[in-house]
């Protein structure tokens, strides 16, 4: 059974994270399927833009702790979103946690409904938002990241927009996206691709410079004793041992 839904309307391909039972957590299989779908869209001359959305009340809960993808696979997926020669637009109508925020940051445009919530929960399970920093650090307010990276606090769509994590938010995300998608449909395909290259050049420089170090950091932290305790506590719905 596939974890990625696909639909097309007037040149816009919609890819839906479709594993609501796991809150669309980033499993090894979901990451591979999404990468495959994005690659196909990138090669398809009939696709003008890509919308990345979800089923269920969670856009993405972060890494699947029972079947996590290798850090290298997540890096490759995030880079693919940044580098695919079509605009990628995130459409969020629910909660986004941890690695899911990396997906948002990798997208060219991100829109959410006002009821959506966001949190970098990595520190609360004994790891760090290492790999997802590749698209996040170049695109998001550093003072806000310092607060939310270090505390794991939840924040709302208005705050996510203020910090640059989101492009825009509104009561009905589809109303918010309508003029954006109309603009993309009216734009020349080669011009869109070249304009995206201009916008993503510095983000890709960050991948080239830092991906190896952050991949190694992620692997080391996920193998640590604190991470084992944090993940066990999360799955057992209790506080980890370090909470005071």
Coordinates of C-alpha atoms in Angstrom, one line a residue:
X1 CA 0.0 0.0 0.0
X2 CA 1.4 3.4 -1.0
X3 CA 1.9 6.1 1.5
X4 CA 1.8 8.9 -1.1
X5 CA -1.5 10.0 -2.7
X6 CA -1.3 11.7 -6.1
X7 CA -3.7 13.9 -8.1
X8 CA -3.4 16.5 -10.9
X9 CA -5.4 19.5 -11.8
X10 CA -4.5 22.1 -14.4
X11 CA -0.8 21.4 -14.3
X12 CA -0.5 21.2 -10.5
X13 CA 0.4 17.8 -9.1
X14 CA -0.7 17.2 -5.5
X15 CA 1.3 14.8 -3.5
X16 CA -0.4 13.8 -0.2
X17 CA 1.4 12.2 2.8
X18 CA -1.1 9.4 3.3
X19 CA -0.2 7.4 6.4
X20 CA -2.6 8.9 9.1
X21 CA -2.2 5.9 11.4
X22 CA 1.4 7.0 12.0
X23 CA 0.5 10.7 11.8
X24 CA 2.5 10.7 8.5
X25 CA 5.7 10.1 10.3
X26 CA 8.8 9.9 8.1
X27 CA 9.4 6.2 7.8
X28 CA 12.1 4.8 5.5
X29 CA 9.3 3.7 3.0
X30 CA 7.5 7.0 3.1
X31 CA 10.7 9.0 2.4
X32 CA 11.5 6.7 -0.5
X33 CA 8.0 6.9 -2.0
X34 CA 7.9 10.7 -1.7
X35 CA 11.4 11.0 -3.3
X36 CA 10.3 8.8 -6.2
X37 CA 7.1 10.9 -6.7
X38 CA 9.0 14.2 -6.6
X39 CA 11.6 12.9 -9.1
X40 CA 8.8 11.9 -11.5
X41 CA 7.2 15.3 -11.2
X42 CA 10.5 17.0 -11.8
X43 CA 10.8 15.2 -15.2
X44 CA 7.2 15.6 -16.3
X45 CA 6.8 18.6 -18.7
X46 CA 3.1 18.7 -18.0
X47 CA 3.7 19.5 -14.3
X48 CA 3.9 23.2 -13.6
X49 CA 4.0 23.0 -9.8
X50 CA 3.8 20.5 -7.0
X51 CA 1.7 20.8 -3.9
X52 CA 2.8 18.8 -0.8
X53 CA -0.1 18.1 1.6
X54 CA -1.5 15.4 3.9
X55 CA -4.4 13.3 5.0
X56 CA -5.5 13.3 8.7
X57 CA -4.9 16.0 11.3
X58 CA -1.1 15.9 11.2
X59 CA 1.0 17.0 8.2
X60 CA 4.0 15.1 9.5
X61 CA 5.0 14.1 13.0
X62 CA 8.7 13.9 12.3
X63 CA 10.8 10.7 12.1
X64 CA 9.1 7.4 12.5
X65 CA 10.7 6.1 15.7
X66 CA 9.8 2.5 14.9
X67 CA 11.2 2.7 11.3
X68 CA 13.3 5.8 11.0
X69 CA 14.9 6.6 7.6
X70 CA 18.7 6.7 7.4
X71 CA 19.9 10.3 7.9
X72 CA 21.3 10.2 4.4
X73 CA 17.9 9.4 2.9
X74 CA 16.3 12.4 4.7
X75 CA 19.1 14.7 3.5
X76 CA 18.5 13.5 -0.1
X77 CA 14.7 14.1 0.2
X78 CA 15.1 17.6 1.6
X79 CA 17.7 18.5 -1.1
X80 CA 15.4 17.0 -3.8
X81 CA 12.5 19.3 -2.7
X82 CA 14.9 22.3 -2.8
X83 CA 16.4 21.3 -6.1
X84 CA 13.5 19.8 -8.2
X85 CA 13.0 22.3 -11.1
X86 CA 9.3 23.0 -10.2
X87 CA 8.0 25.1 -7.4
X88 CA 7.0 23.0 -4.4
X89 CA 4.2 24.4 -2.3
X90 CA 3.3 23.0 1.2
X91 CA -0.4 22.9 2.1
X92 CA -0.9 22.3 5.9
X93 CA -4.2 21.9 7.7
X94 CA -2.9 20.3 10.9
X95 CA 0.0 19.7 13.2
X96 CA 3.7 19.7 12.2
X97 CA 6.4 18.3 14.4
X98 CA 10.2 17.8 14.2
X99 CA 11.3 16.5 10.8
X100 CA 8.0 17.7 9.3
X101 CA 9.2 21.3 9.7
X102 CA 12.2 20.4 7.6
X103 CA 9.8 19.5 4.8
X104 CA 8.1 22.9 5.2
X105 CA 11.4 24.7 5.1
X106 CA 12.6 22.9 2.0
X107 CA 9.4 23.9 0.1
X108 CA 9.5 27.1 -1.9
X109 CA 6.2 28.3 -0.5
X110 CA 4.4 27.1 2.6
X111 CA 0.8 27.9 3.6
X112 CA -1.2 26.7 6.6
X113 CA -4.6 27.0 8.2
X114 CA -4.8 29.1 11.4
X115 CA -5.5 26.0 13.5
X116 CA -2.1 24.4 12.5
X117 CA 0.5 24.0 15.2
X118 CA 4.3 23.5 15.1
X119 CA 7.1 22.3 17.4
X120 CA 10.7 21.2 17.2
X121 CA 10.4 18.3 19.6
X122 CA 13.8 16.7 19.0
X123 CA 15.4 18.0 22.3
X124 CA 12.6 16.4 24.3
X125 CA 13.5 12.9 23.1
X126 CA 17.3 13.4 23.4
X127 CA 18.3 14.4 19.9
X128 CA 18.8 17.6 17.9
X129 CA 17.1 19.1 14.7
X130 CA 20.4 18.4 12.8
X131 CA 19.5 17.3 9.3
X132 CA 16.5 19.6 9.0
X133 CA 18.7 22.6 9.8
X134 CA 20.0 22.4 6.2
X135 CA 16.9 24.2 4.8
X136 CA 15.8 25.8 8.1
X137 CA 18.8 27.8 9.0
X138 CA 19.1 29.8 5.7
X139 CA 15.3 30.5 5.6
X140 CA 14.1 31.1 9.1
X141 CA 14.6 33.8 11.8
X142 CA 17.6 32.8 13.9
X143 CA 16.4 34.2 17.2
X144 CA 13.1 32.3 16.8
X145 CA 14.9 29.1 15.9
X146 CA 17.1 29.5 19.0
X147 CA 14.0 29.6 21.2
X148 CA 12.0 26.8 19.6
X149 CA 14.9 24.5 18.9
X150 CA 16.1 24.7 22.5
X151 CA 12.7 24.5 24.3
X152 CA 10.6 22.3 22.1
X153 CA 7.7 24.7 22.7
X154 CA 4.6 24.6 20.5
X155 CA 3.8 27.7 18.4
X156 CA 1.0 28.7 16.1
X157 CA 0.6 29.6 12.5
X158 CA 0.9 33.3 13.1
X159 CA 4.2 32.8 14.8
X160 CA 5.4 30.4 12.1
X161 CA 4.6 33.0 9.5
X162 CA 6.4 35.8 11.4
X163 CA 9.5 33.6 11.7
X164 CA 9.6 32.7 8.0
X165 CA 8.8 29.1 8.4
X166 CA 5.5 29.7 6.6
X167 CA 4.9 32.1 3.7
X168 CA 1.3 32.7 4.7
X169 CA -1.6 31.4 6.8
X170 CA -5.4 31.9 6.9
X171 CA -8.7 30.5 8.0
X172 CA -9.1 28.5 4.8
X173 CA -5.7 27.4 3.4
X174 CA -7.2 26.7 -0.1
X175 CA -8.4 30.3 -0.3
X176 CA -4.9 31.5 0.7
X177 CA -3.3 29.2 -2.0
X178 CA -5.7 30.1 -4.8
X179 CA -3.9 33.3 -6.0
X180 CA -0.5 31.6 -5.5
X181 CA -1.3 28.6 -7.6
X182 CA -3.0 30.9 -10.2
X183 CA 0.3 32.8 -10.4
X184 CA 2.3 29.7 -10.9
X185 CA 0.0 28.5 -13.6
X186 CA 0.4 31.8 -15.4
X187 CA 4.2 31.7 -15.3
X188 CA 6.5 30.3 -18.1
X189 CA 7.9 26.9 -17.1
X190 CA 11.5 27.6 -18.0
X191 CA 11.3 31.0 -16.2
X192 CA 9.9 29.3 -13.1
X193 CA 12.8 26.8 -13.1
X194 CA 15.5 29.5 -13.5
X195 CA 13.8 31.7 -10.9
X196 CA 13.7 28.9 -8.4
X197 CA 17.5 28.3 -9.1
X198 CA 18.1 31.9 -8.1
X199 CA 16.1 31.5 -4.9
X200 CA 17.6 28.2 -3.8
X201 CA 21.3 28.8 -4.6
X202 CA 22.3 29.7 -1.0
X203 CA 20.2 26.8 0.5
X204 CA 22.0 24.4 -1.8
X205 CA 25.3 25.9 -0.7
X206 CA 24.4 25.0 2.8
X207 CA 23.7 21.4 1.8
X208 CA 27.1 21.2 0.0
X209 CA 28.9 22.6 3.0
X210 CA 27.2 21.0 6.0
X211 CA 25.3 17.9 5.0
X212 CA 28.0 15.4 5.9
X213 CA 28.6 16.9 9.3
X214 CA 24.9 17.2 10.2
X215 CA 24.3 13.6 9.0
X216 CA 27.0 12.3 11.2
X217 CA 25.7 14.4 14.2
X218 CA 22.2 13.0 13.6
X219 CA 23.4 9.4 13.5
X220 CA 25.5 9.9 16.6
X221 CA 22.7 11.4 18.6
X222 CA 20.1 8.8 17.6
X223 CA 22.5 6.1 18.8
X224 CA 23.0 7.7 22.2
X225 CA 21.8 6.5 25.6
X226 CA 19.8 9.7 26.0
X227 CA 18.0 9.2 22.7
X228 CA 17.1 5.6 23.7
X229 CA 15.6 6.8 26.9
X230 CA 13.8 9.7 25.2
X231 CA 12.3 7.5 22.5
X232 CA 11.3 4.8 25.0
X233 CA 9.7 7.4 27.2
X234 CA 7.8 8.9 24.2
X235 CA 6.5 5.5 23.1
X236 CA 5.5 4.7 26.8
X237 CA 3.8 8.1 27.2
X238 CA 5.9 9.1 30.2
X239 CA 8.5 11.8 31.0
X240 CA 12.1 10.8 30.3
X241 CA 14.5 10.4 33.2
X242 CA 16.1 13.8 32.9
X243 CA 12.9 15.8 33.5
X244 CA 13.1 17.7 36.8

